[in-house]
Coordinates of N, CA and C in Angstrom, one line a residue:
Q1 N -82.6 -37.8 13.9 CA -84.0 -38.1 14.5 C -85.1 -36.9 13.9
V2 N -86.3 -37.4 14.0 CA -87.2 -36.3 13.2 C -88.2 -36.0 14.6
Q3 N -88.4 -34.5 14.9 CA -88.9 -34.3 15.7 C -90.3 -33.4 15.4
L4 N -91.4 -34.0 15.9 CA -92.7 -33.4 15.2 C -93.6 -32.4 16.5
V5 N -94.1 -31.3 16.0 CA -95.0 -30.4 16.8 C -96.2 -30.6 16.0
E6 N -97.3 -30.8 17.2 CA -98.3 -30.6 16.9 C -99.3 -29.2 17.2
S7 N -100.0 -28.8 16.3 CA -100.7 -27.3 17.1 C -102.2 -27.5 16.3
G8 N -103.0 -26.3 16.8 CA -104.2 -26.5 16.0 C -105.6 -26.9 16.5
G9 N -105.2 -27.6 18.1 CA -106.0 -28.0 19.0 C -107.0 -26.7 19.8
G10 N -107.9 -27.1 20.3 CA -108.5 -26.3 21.2 C -110.0 -26.8 21.6
L11 N -111.2 -25.8 21.7 CA -112.4 -26.2 22.3 C -113.5 -25.7 21.5
V12 N -114.3 -26.5 20.7 CA -115.0 -26.3 19.7 C -116.4 -27.3 20.2
Q13 N -117.3 -26.5 19.7 CA -118.9 -26.9 19.7 C -119.0 -28.0 18.8
A14 N -119.8 -28.9 19.3 CA -120.2 -29.9 18.9 C -120.9 -29.7 17.1
G15 N -120.5 -30.2 16.3 CA -120.7 -29.7 14.6 C -119.9 -28.8 13.8
G16 N -119.0 -28.2 14.7 CA -117.6 -27.3 14.3 C -116.7 -28.2 13.5
S17 N -115.6 -27.3 13.4 CA -114.5 -27.8 12.6 C -112.9 -27.4 13.4
L18 N -112.0 -28.1 13.0 CA -110.9 -27.8 13.5 C -109.9 -28.3 12.5
R19 N -108.6 -27.4 12.1 CA -107.5 -28.2 11.4 C -106.2 -28.3 12.0
L20 N -106.0 -29.9 12.5 CA -104.5 -29.7 13.2 C -103.6 -29.8 12.0
S21 N -102.2 -29.2 12.8 CA -101.1 -29.9 12.0 C -100.0 -30.0 12.9
C22 N -98.9 -30.7 12.2 CA -98.0 -31.5 12.4 C -96.9 -31.3 11.6
V23 N -95.9 -30.2 12.3 CA -94.5 -29.8 11.6 C -93.1 -30.5 12.0
A24 N -92.9 -30.8 10.7 CA -91.6 -31.9 11.4 C -90.5 -30.8 11.3
S25 N -89.3 -31.0 12.4 CA -88.4 -30.5 12.3 C -86.9 -30.3 11.3
R26 N -87.2 -31.3 10.6 CA -86.6 -31.5 9.6 C -87.2 -32.2 8.3
H27 N -86.6 -31.9 6.9 CA -87.3 -32.6 5.7 C -87.4 -34.2 5.7
F28 N -89.0 -34.3 5.6 CA -89.6 -35.5 5.2 C -88.9 -36.0 4.0
F29 N -88.9 -37.3 3.8 CA -88.2 -37.8 2.7 C -89.7 -38.2 1.9
S30 N -89.8 -38.4 0.7 CA -90.8 -38.6 0.0 C -91.6 -39.8 0.6
S31 N -90.5 -41.0 1.0 CA -90.8 -42.0 1.6 C -91.6 -42.2 2.8
Y32 N -91.8 -41.2 3.6 CA -92.0 -40.9 5.1 C -93.5 -41.0 5.1
T33 N -94.2 -41.8 6.1 CA -95.4 -41.9 6.1 C -95.9 -41.1 7.6
V34 N -97.3 -40.2 7.5 CA -97.7 -39.8 8.5 C -98.7 -40.3 9.2
G35 N -99.1 -40.4 10.4 CA -100.1 -40.7 11.0 C -100.6 -40.2 12.2
W36 N -102.0 -40.1 12.3 CA -102.5 -39.4 13.6 C -103.3 -40.5 14.4
F37 N -103.1 -40.3 15.5 CA -103.9 -41.4 16.8 C -104.2 -40.3 17.6
R38 N -105.2 -40.7 18.3 CA -105.7 -39.7 19.7 C -105.8 -40.7 20.8
Q39 N -106.1 -40.1 22.1 CA -106.1 -41.0 23.4 C -107.3 -40.1 24.0
A40 N -108.0 -40.4 24.7 CA -109.0 -39.5 25.7 C -108.4 -40.2 27.0
P41 N -108.8 -39.5 28.0 CA -108.5 -39.9 29.3 C -109.2 -41.2 29.7
G42 N -108.4 -42.3 30.3 CA -109.0 -43.8 30.5 C -109.0 -44.2 29.4
K43 N -108.7 -44.1 28.2 CA -108.6 -44.6 27.0 C -107.6 -45.2 26.5
E44 N -107.6 -46.3 25.8 CA -106.1 -46.6 25.0 C -106.2 -45.8 23.6
R45 N -104.9 -45.5 23.1 CA -104.7 -44.5 22.0 C -105.4 -45.3 20.9
E46 N -105.6 -44.7 19.6 CA -106.4 -45.3 18.7 C -105.8 -44.3 17.6
F47 N -106.0 -45.4 16.3 CA -105.8 -44.8 15.2 C -106.9 -44.0 14.5
V48 N -106.1 -42.6 13.9 CA -107.3 -41.7 13.4 C -107.2 -42.2 11.8
A49 N -106.1 -41.5 11.0 CA -105.8 -41.6 10.0 C -104.3 -41.7 9.8
A50 N -104.0 -42.3 8.2 CA -102.3 -42.0 7.9 C -102.2 -41.4 6.5
I51 N -101.1 -41.2 6.2 CA -101.0 -40.6 4.7 C -99.5 -41.1 4.6
T52 N -99.4 -41.6 3.3 CA -97.8 -41.6 2.6 C -97.3 -40.4 2.2
W53 N -96.1 -39.7 2.5 CA -95.4 -38.5 1.9 C -95.0 -38.9 0.2
N54 N -95.2 -39.8 0.1 CA -94.8 -40.5 -1.5 C -96.1 -40.5 -1.9
G55 N -96.8 -39.7 -2.5 CA -98.3 -39.6 -3.2 C -99.2 -39.4 -2.1
S56 N -100.7 -39.8 -2.6 CA -102.0 -39.5 -1.8 C -102.3 -40.9 -1.3
T57 N -101.8 -41.9 -1.1 CA -102.2 -43.0 -0.5 C -102.6 -42.6 1.0
T58 N -103.8 -42.8 1.4 CA -104.5 -42.4 2.6 C -105.1 -44.1 3.4
T59 N -105.6 -43.6 4.4 CA -106.1 -44.7 5.4 C -106.9 -44.3 6.7
Y60 N -108.2 -44.6 6.8 CA -108.6 -43.9 8.0 C -109.3 -44.7 8.8
A61 N -109.4 -44.8 9.8 CA -110.3 -45.2 11.0 C -111.9 -45.3 10.5
D62 N -112.7 -46.2 10.8 CA -114.0 -46.3 10.6 C -114.7 -44.8 11.1
S63 N -114.1 -44.5 12.4 CA -114.9 -43.4 13.0 C -114.5 -42.2 12.5
S64 N -113.3 -42.0 11.4 CA -113.1 -40.8 10.7 C -113.6 -40.7 9.6
K65 N -113.8 -41.7 8.7 CA -114.3 -41.7 7.4 C -115.7 -40.9 6.8
G66 N -115.4 -39.8 6.4 CA -116.3 -39.0 5.9 C -116.4 -37.5 6.5
R67 N -115.7 -37.6 7.7 CA -115.6 -36.5 8.2 C -114.2 -35.9 8.7
F68 N -112.8 -36.6 8.4 CA -111.9 -36.0 8.5 C -110.9 -36.3 7.3
T69 N -110.1 -35.4 7.1 CA -109.3 -35.6 6.1 C -107.8 -35.5 6.6
I70 N -107.0 -36.5 5.9 CA -105.6 -35.9 6.0 C -104.9 -35.7 5.0
S71 N -103.8 -34.4 5.0 CA -103.4 -33.9 4.0 C -101.9 -33.8 4.1
R72 N -101.1 -33.3 2.9 CA -99.7 -33.0 3.7 C -99.2 -31.7 2.7
D73 N -98.1 -31.2 3.2 CA -97.5 -30.2 2.0 C -95.8 -30.4 2.4
N74 N -95.3 -31.1 1.9 CA -93.7 -31.3 1.7 C -93.3 -30.0 2.0
N75 N -93.3 -29.0 1.3 CA -92.5 -27.8 0.9 C -92.5 -27.3 2.1
K76 N -93.5 -27.4 3.3 CA -93.5 -26.9 4.5 C -93.3 -27.6 6.0
R77 N -92.9 -29.2 5.3 CA -92.8 -29.9 6.3 C -93.9 -30.7 7.0
T78 N -95.1 -30.6 6.8 CA -96.1 -30.0 7.5 C -97.2 -31.4 7.0
A79 N -97.9 -32.0 8.0 CA -99.2 -32.6 7.9 C -100.1 -31.9 8.4
Y80 N -101.5 -32.5 8.1 CA -102.8 -32.2 8.4 C -103.9 -32.8 8.9
L81 N -104.6 -32.8 9.5 CA -106.1 -33.2 10.0 C -107.1 -32.4 10.0
Q82 N -107.9 -32.3 8.9 CA -109.0 -31.6 8.7 C -110.1 -32.4 9.5
M83 N -110.9 -31.9 10.5 CA -111.9 -32.4 11.0 C -113.0 -31.6 11.2
N84 N -113.9 -32.4 10.8 CA -115.3 -31.7 10.5 C -116.3 -32.6 11.2
S85 N -117.5 -31.7 11.2 CA -118.8 -32.6 11.8 C -118.1 -33.0 13.6
L86 N -117.4 -32.3 14.2 CA -116.7 -33.1 15.2 C -117.8 -33.1 16.5
K87 N -117.8 -34.4 16.9 CA -118.8 -34.8 18.3 C -117.8 -35.0 19.6
P88 N -118.5 -34.8 20.5 CA -117.8 -34.9 22.1 C -117.2 -36.0 22.1
E89 N -117.4 -37.3 21.4 CA -116.4 -38.2 21.5 C -115.2 -38.3 20.8
D90 N -115.3 -37.1 20.1 CA -113.8 -37.0 19.4 C -113.1 -36.1 20.4
T91 N -113.3 -35.8 21.6 CA -112.6 -35.2 22.7 C -111.2 -36.2 22.8
A92 N -110.2 -35.6 22.8 CA -108.9 -36.6 22.8 C -107.3 -35.4 23.0
V93 N -106.4 -36.2 23.5 CA -105.0 -35.4 22.6 C -104.9 -36.2 21.3
Y94 N -104.6 -35.4 20.6 CA -104.3 -35.9 19.4 C -102.6 -35.7 18.9
Y95 N -102.2 -37.0 18.4 CA -100.7 -37.1 18.0 C -100.4 -37.2 16.9
C96 N -99.6 -36.7 16.5 CA -98.7 -37.3 14.7 C -97.7 -38.1 15.1
A97 N -97.4 -38.9 14.2 CA -96.2 -39.9 14.2 C -96.0 -39.8 12.6
A98 N -94.7 -40.6 12.6 CA -93.8 -40.5 11.4 C -93.1 -41.6 11.4
E99 N -92.8 -42.4 10.2 CA -91.8 -43.4 10.0 C -92.0 -43.4 8.5
A100 N -90.3 -43.8 8.4 CA -89.8 -44.1 6.7 C -90.2 -44.9 6.2
S101 N -90.4 -45.4 4.8 CA -90.5 -46.5 4.0 C -91.9 -47.1 4.7
L102 N -92.5 -46.7 5.1 CA -93.8 -47.6 5.4 C -95.4 -47.0 5.0
R103 N -96.1 -48.0 4.7 CA -97.4 -47.8 4.0 C -98.0 -47.0 5.2
P104 N -99.1 -46.4 4.6 CA -99.8 -46.0 5.6 C -100.6 -47.1 6.7
S105 N -100.3 -47.0 7.7 CA -100.5 -47.9 8.9 C -101.5 -47.4 10.3
E106 N -102.2 -48.2 10.6 CA -103.0 -48.0 11.6 C -102.4 -48.4 12.9
Y107 N -101.2 -49.1 12.9 CA -100.3 -49.6 14.3 C -99.7 -49.1 14.7
E108 N -99.8 -48.3 15.9 CA -98.9 -47.0 16.2 C -97.3 -47.8 16.6
A109 N -97.1 -49.2 16.7 CA -95.9 -49.8 17.1 C -95.1 -49.8 16.0
E110 N -95.4 -49.2 14.7 CA -94.6 -49.2 13.2 C -94.6 -48.0 13.2
Y111 N -94.7 -46.8 13.8 CA -94.2 -45.5 13.9 C -93.2 -45.4 14.8
R112 N -91.8 -44.7 14.5 CA -90.9 -44.5 15.2 C -90.8 -43.0 16.0
Y113 N -91.1 -41.9 15.1 CA -91.2 -40.9 15.7 C -92.8 -40.2 16.2
W114 N -92.8 -39.4 17.4 CA -94.0 -38.9 18.0 C -94.0 -37.6 18.2
G115 N -95.0 -36.8 18.4 CA -94.8 -35.4 18.7 C -95.3 -35.7 20.1
Q116 N -95.8 -34.2 21.2 CA -96.1 -34.5 22.3 C -97.7 -34.2 22.5
G117 N -98.6 -33.8 21.0 CA -99.8 -34.3 21.6 C -100.5 -32.7 21.2
T118 N -101.7 -32.6 20.9 CA -102.6 -31.4 21.0 C -103.8 -31.7 21.4
Q119 N -104.6 -31.0 22.5 CA -105.6 -31.2 23.0 C -106.8 -30.7 22.1
V120 N -107.8 -31.5 21.8 CA -109.1 -31.4 21.2 C -110.2 -31.4 22.1
T121 N -110.9 -30.5 22.5 CA -112.2 -30.6 23.1 C -113.3 -30.4 22.4
V122 N -114.5 -31.2 22.3 CA -115.6 -31.1 21.7 C -116.5 -30.8 22.7
S123 N -117.3 -29.6 22.9 CA -118.6 -29.4 24.0 C -119.6 -29.9 23.1
S124 N -120.7 -30.5 24.2 CA -122.2 -30.5 23.3 C -123.0 -29.4 23.9

C-alpha cells in the first residue's frame, strides 16, 4: 500500500499564500500520478490539481488556474501544492491522492490511495 500524509495547512489572511506537502510512506514509481482535492463543510469534494510523477504533465481546476501550482520531488517522495492569492472560498480540508499508471485526472474515483487531509482556513 501507499500511505500519504498531508501537511502545511493553517490559517491565512485573504491574499496570502500556503504550501501544502504530501509525503508518501514508500517510493513513488515514475508512473504514479498525484492529485489534490478539497472539501468544505457541507460541500462535495472537488478537484484542485494533478500531476504525473513521470514528467511534468499537469492539470488544474478552473478555480485553481493562475493561483495554484502543483509540483513534486521524487527524491523526497513528496508532492506540493503552492497556493497564492488565497480567497475565503478556498477554505476546506485538502487531500492528496495517488494512483499508478494514471494520467493527471480530475476524477476522485480514479485514485486508489488517499491521505487524511489538512485544514486550510482563509480569513477575510
